[in-house]
Coordinates of C-alpha atoms in Angstrom, one line a residue:
M1 CA 77.4 -77.0 -35.5
T2 CA 81.1 -76.8 -36.3
E3 CA 82.8 -73.9 -34.7
L4 CA 83.2 -71.1 -37.1
P5 CA 86.4 -69.1 -37.7
S6 CA 87.0 -66.1 -35.5
R7 CA 86.4 -63.6 -38.4
R8 CA 83.0 -63.8 -40.0
L9 CA 81.7 -61.7 -42.9
L10 CA 78.3 -61.7 -44.3
L11 CA 77.3 -60.1 -47.6
V12 CA 73.7 -59.5 -48.8
H13 CA 73.0 -59.2 -52.5
A14 CA 70.1 -59.0 -54.9
H15 CA 71.0 -61.3 -57.8
P16 CA 73.7 -63.8 -58.7
D17 CA 76.6 -61.7 -60.2
D18 CA 76.1 -58.7 -58.0
E19 CA 78.4 -60.2 -55.4
S20 CA 81.3 -60.8 -57.9
I21 CA 81.1 -57.3 -59.4
N22 CA 80.9 -55.4 -56.2
N23 CA 82.8 -57.6 -53.7
G24 CA 84.5 -60.4 -55.5
A25 CA 88.1 -59.4 -54.6
T26 CA 87.0 -58.7 -51.0
M27 CA 85.4 -62.1 -50.8
A28 CA 88.3 -63.9 -52.3
R29 CA 90.8 -62.1 -50.0
Y30 CA 89.0 -62.9 -46.7
A31 CA 88.2 -66.4 -47.7
A32 CA 91.9 -67.0 -48.6
E33 CA 92.8 -65.5 -45.2
G34 CA 90.7 -68.0 -43.4
A35 CA 87.7 -65.9 -42.6
H36 CA 84.2 -67.4 -42.8
V37 CA 82.5 -65.6 -45.7
T38 CA 78.7 -66.0 -46.1
L39 CA 76.7 -64.8 -49.1
V40 CA 73.0 -64.4 -49.0
T41 CA 71.4 -63.8 -52.4
C42 CA 67.8 -62.7 -52.4
T43 CA 66.6 -63.8 -55.8
L44 CA 67.9 -65.8 -58.8
G45 CA 67.7 -63.1 -61.3
E46 CA 65.0 -64.7 -63.3
R47 CA 64.3 -61.6 -65.2
G48 CA 67.9 -60.8 -66.2
E49 CA 68.8 -59.9 -69.8
V50 CA 70.9 -62.7 -71.3
I51 CA 74.1 -61.9 -73.3
P52 CA 75.1 -65.0 -75.1
R53 CA 72.9 -65.7 -78.1
E54 CA 73.0 -69.4 -77.5
L55 CA 71.5 -68.9 -74.1
R56 CA 68.8 -66.4 -74.9
H57 CA 66.1 -69.1 -74.9
L58 CA 66.4 -69.1 -71.1
S59 CA 63.8 -67.1 -69.2
G60 CA 62.0 -67.3 -65.9
A61 CA 62.6 -70.4 -63.7
A62 CA 64.9 -71.9 -66.3
L63 CA 67.1 -68.8 -66.3
G64 CA 67.0 -68.7 -62.6
G65 CA 68.2 -72.4 -62.4
H66 CA 71.0 -71.6 -64.9
R67 CA 72.1 -68.6 -63.0
L68 CA 72.2 -70.7 -59.8
G69 CA 74.7 -72.8 -61.5
E70 CA 76.7 -69.8 -62.5
L71 CA 76.7 -68.6 -58.8
K72 CA 78.1 -72.0 -57.7
D73 CA 80.9 -71.7 -60.3
A74 CA 81.6 -68.1 -59.1
M75 CA 81.8 -69.1 -55.5
R76 CA 84.2 -71.8 -56.3
A77 CA 86.4 -69.3 -58.1
L78 CA 86.3 -67.0 -55.0
G79 CA 86.9 -69.8 -52.5
V80 CA 83.5 -69.2 -50.8
T81 CA 81.6 -72.3 -49.6
D82 CA 78.8 -70.7 -47.6
F83 CA 76.3 -69.2 -50.0
R84 CA 72.6 -69.3 -49.6
L85 CA 69.3 -68.0 -51.2
L86 CA 67.1 -66.0 -48.9
G87 CA 64.3 -68.3 -47.7
G88 CA 65.6 -71.0 -50.0
A89 CA 65.5 -71.2 -53.8
G90 CA 62.4 -69.7 -55.4
R91 CA 61.2 -67.9 -52.2
Y92 CA 61.5 -64.5 -53.9
C93 CA 61.8 -63.9 -57.6
D94 CA 63.5 -61.1 -59.6
S95 CA 61.4 -57.9 -59.6
G96 CA 62.7 -56.6 -63.0
M97 CA 63.8 -53.0 -63.6
M98 CA 62.1 -50.2 -61.7
G99 CA 58.8 -49.1 -63.2
L100 CA 58.0 -52.3 -65.2
P101 CA 54.8 -54.4 -64.6
D102 CA 57.2 -57.1 -63.2
N103 CA 57.3 -55.0 -60.1
D104 CA 53.7 -55.9 -59.3
D105 CA 54.2 -59.7 -59.3
A106 CA 53.1 -60.9 -55.9
G107 CA 56.0 -63.3 -55.7
C108 CA 58.7 -60.8 -56.6
F109 CA 61.1 -59.5 -54.0
W110 CA 60.0 -55.9 -54.4
Q111 CA 56.6 -57.0 -53.0
A112 CA 58.1 -59.0 -50.1
D113 CA 57.0 -58.1 -46.6
V114 CA 60.2 -56.5 -45.2
D115 CA 59.9 -57.8 -41.7
Q116 CA 59.2 -61.3 -42.9
A117 CA 62.1 -61.4 -45.2
A118 CA 64.3 -59.6 -42.6
G119 CA 63.3 -62.4 -40.2
L120 CA 64.8 -65.0 -42.5
L121 CA 68.0 -63.1 -42.8
A122 CA 68.2 -62.6 -39.0
E123 CA 68.1 -66.3 -38.7
V124 CA 71.3 -66.4 -40.8
I125 CA 72.9 -63.6 -38.7
L126 CA 72.1 -65.4 -35.5
E127 CA 73.6 -68.6 -36.8
I128 CA 76.8 -67.1 -38.3
R129 CA 77.2 -64.2 -35.8
P130 CA 79.2 -62.0 -38.2
Q131 CA 81.3 -59.0 -37.1
V132 CA 80.7 -57.4 -40.5
L133 CA 77.8 -57.1 -42.9
V134 CA 78.0 -55.6 -46.4
T135 CA 75.1 -54.5 -48.5
Y136 CA 73.9 -51.6 -50.7
D137 CA 72.9 -48.1 -49.8
D138 CA 69.2 -47.0 -49.6
D139 CA 69.1 -46.5 -53.3
G140 CA 70.4 -50.0 -54.0
G141 CA 73.5 -48.4 -55.6
Y142 CA 71.5 -47.5 -58.8
G143 CA 67.8 -47.7 -58.1
H144 CA 67.0 -51.3 -59.0
P145 CA 63.9 -52.4 -56.9
D146 CA 65.7 -55.7 -55.7
H147 CA 68.7 -53.8 -54.6
I148 CA 66.7 -51.3 -52.7
Q149 CA 64.7 -54.1 -51.1
A150 CA 67.9 -55.9 -50.2
H151 CA 69.1 -52.9 -48.4
R152 CA 65.9 -52.6 -46.6
V153 CA 65.9 -56.2 -45.6
A154 CA 69.5 -56.3 -44.5
M155 CA 69.2 -53.1 -42.4
R156 CA 66.1 -54.4 -40.7
A157 CA 67.6 -57.9 -40.2
V158 CA 70.5 -56.2 -38.3
E159 CA 67.9 -54.6 -36.0
L160 CA 66.1 -57.9 -35.5
A161 CA 69.2 -59.8 -34.8
A162 CA 70.4 -57.3 -32.4
A163 CA 67.2 -57.6 -30.4
A164 CA 67.6 -61.3 -30.4
G165 CA 71.1 -61.3 -29.1
W166 CA 73.7 -60.6 -31.8
D167 CA 74.5 -57.0 -32.5
I168 CA 76.7 -56.8 -35.6
P169 CA 79.6 -54.4 -34.9
K170 CA 80.1 -53.0 -38.3
V171 CA 77.8 -52.6 -41.3
Y172 CA 79.2 -51.3 -44.6
W173 CA 77.6 -50.1 -47.9
N174 CA 79.3 -50.6 -51.2
R175 CA 80.9 -47.5 -52.7
V176 CA 83.3 -46.2 -55.2
P177 CA 85.2 -43.0 -54.8
R178 CA 84.3 -40.5 -57.6
S179 CA 88.1 -39.7 -58.2
V180 CA 88.8 -43.5 -58.6
A181 CA 86.0 -43.9 -61.1
E182 CA 86.9 -40.8 -63.0
E183 CA 90.6 -42.0 -63.4
A184 CA 89.4 -45.5 -64.4
F185 CA 87.2 -44.2 -67.1
A186 CA 89.9 -41.9 -68.4
R187 CA 92.1 -45.1 -68.9
L188 CA 89.2 -46.9 -70.5
D189 CA 88.9 -44.1 -73.1
T190 CA 92.5 -44.8 -74.0
D191 CA 92.2 -48.6 -74.0
L192 CA 88.8 -48.9 -75.7
A193 CA 90.2 -49.5 -79.3
G194 CA 91.9 -52.6 -78.1
L195 CA 88.8 -54.0 -76.3
P196 CA 86.0 -56.2 -77.6
F197 CA 83.4 -53.4 -76.7
D198 CA 82.3 -50.7 -79.2
K199 CA 81.5 -48.1 -76.5
A200 CA 82.4 -47.1 -73.0
G201 CA 79.9 -46.6 -70.3
A202 CA 79.7 -43.5 -68.1
L203 CA 80.4 -42.7 -64.5
D204 CA 76.5 -43.1 -63.9
D205 CA 76.8 -46.7 -64.9
V206 CA 78.8 -47.5 -61.9
P207 CA 76.7 -48.1 -58.7
G208 CA 77.5 -46.4 -55.5
V209 CA 79.8 -43.6 -56.8
V210 CA 80.1 -41.0 -54.1
D211 CA 82.5 -38.1 -53.1
D212 CA 85.8 -39.4 -51.9
A213 CA 85.2 -38.1 -48.4
Q214 CA 82.2 -40.4 -47.9
V215 CA 84.3 -43.6 -48.4
T216 CA 85.7 -44.8 -45.1
T217 CA 87.3 -48.2 -46.3
A218 CA 89.4 -49.5 -49.2
V219 CA 90.1 -53.2 -49.3
D220 CA 93.0 -54.1 -51.6
G221 CA 92.2 -57.2 -53.5
T222 CA 94.8 -56.9 -56.2
A223 CA 96.3 -60.2 -55.2
H224 CA 92.9 -61.7 -55.9
A225 CA 92.2 -60.0 -59.2
A226 CA 92.3 -63.3 -61.1
A227 CA 89.7 -64.8 -58.7
K228 CA 87.4 -61.8 -59.2
A229 CA 87.7 -61.9 -63.0
A230 CA 87.0 -65.7 -62.9
A231 CA 84.0 -65.2 -60.7
M232 CA 82.6 -62.6 -63.1
R233 CA 83.2 -64.8 -66.1
A234 CA 81.3 -67.5 -64.4
H235 CA 78.2 -65.3 -64.6
A236 CA 78.3 -65.6 -68.4
T237 CA 74.6 -64.8 -69.0
Q238 CA 75.2 -61.4 -67.4
I239 CA 78.8 -60.3 -67.9
T240 CA 81.5 -60.2 -70.6
V241 CA 84.9 -59.8 -69.1
A242 CA 88.0 -58.4 -70.9
E243 CA 90.4 -57.5 -68.0
P244 CA 90.6 -54.9 -66.6
Y245 CA 87.2 -54.1 -68.0
F246 CA 83.8 -55.7 -68.4
A247 CA 80.4 -55.0 -69.9
L248 CA 76.8 -56.0 -68.9
S249 CA 74.1 -56.6 -71.4
N250 CA 74.2 -53.0 -72.5
E251 CA 77.6 -53.8 -74.1
L252 CA 79.1 -50.6 -72.6
A253 CA 82.6 -51.1 -71.1
Q254 CA 83.3 -50.1 -67.5
P255 CA 86.2 -50.7 -65.2
L256 CA 86.7 -53.9 -63.1
F257 CA 87.9 -52.7 -59.7
T258 CA 90.2 -55.0 -57.7
T259 CA 90.5 -52.5 -54.8
E260 CA 86.9 -52.4 -53.4
Y261 CA 85.5 -49.5 -51.5
Y262 CA 83.0 -49.1 -48.7
E263 CA 81.2 -46.7 -46.4
L264 CA 81.0 -47.7 -42.7
V265 CA 77.4 -46.9 -41.6
R266 CA 77.2 -48.8 -38.3
G267 CA 80.2 -48.8 -36.0
E268 CA 82.8 -46.2 -35.1
R269 CA 83.9 -44.3 -38.1
P270 CA 87.7 -44.3 -38.5
A271 CA 89.7 -41.0 -38.4
G272 CA 91.4 -42.1 -41.7
R273 CA 90.5 -44.6 -44.4
E274 CA 90.6 -48.2 -43.2
S275 CA 92.1 -51.1 -45.1
D276 CA 90.4 -53.9 -43.3
L277 CA 86.7 -54.5 -42.8
F278 CA 87.4 -56.1 -39.5
A279 CA 89.4 -53.2 -38.1
G280 CA 88.3 -52.3 -34.6
T281 CA 86.5 -55.6 -34.0
G282 CA 89.4 -57.3 -32.3
E283 CA 89.7 -59.5 -35.3
A284 CA 91.7 -57.4 -37.7
S285 CA 94.1 -58.9 -40.2

């Protein structure tokens, strides 16, 4: 295997598009700086709602295949070359929204054996040996079953990898400080008339919003705003972008953040707010 760069970042996400919305600027920044950025996506989002009318005939495996193509285009926009599907394409399928019959599909990610899925992810961890892992909190950010399961699998994989020889120094959960979200929605209210969206979303539409004091880390990706927006546009079945805002299939506008925020949950919490995910690892920018 080719020797990897000294800084190695692993992100674990549920569906194609989650990575670009939550971490696109972070991924583009570290890739541009020469870090090795690895994305593991747990499903192909086969049950996602499709926005463009001309693509609404897509569903199931056909939609999953299309979304894989979108993911490839998004990764090209972010400069990320190492992206994988957990267990390979089709190993786990989208579970649908919480409470739907889709959750009972034996092949869906929600029904996956956590230790088995975590074992597959631990293999990636042992191969890449990342100093940093990023994923969701225990509610998956907003309660989607695949996001919750991605959290469970990622955190269990950290334990399995540590037992097998690679103890990841730092694990982060995606966050947004409440004050930042409130200020962004206040701007959105002013800008809405000039946008291609009829209505604005609400604070509850943003996953991972927490009190400011809970946020340990802010990664300034402003220089990579165009890359993040391009990656989000690549996920055209799921996202409509009108910078600095976007909308999902509910057509409710929300802010597109280019500074991305995190909570350090494994590793020594900093006295102040960090600006680098690798701070304290000996591999800081």
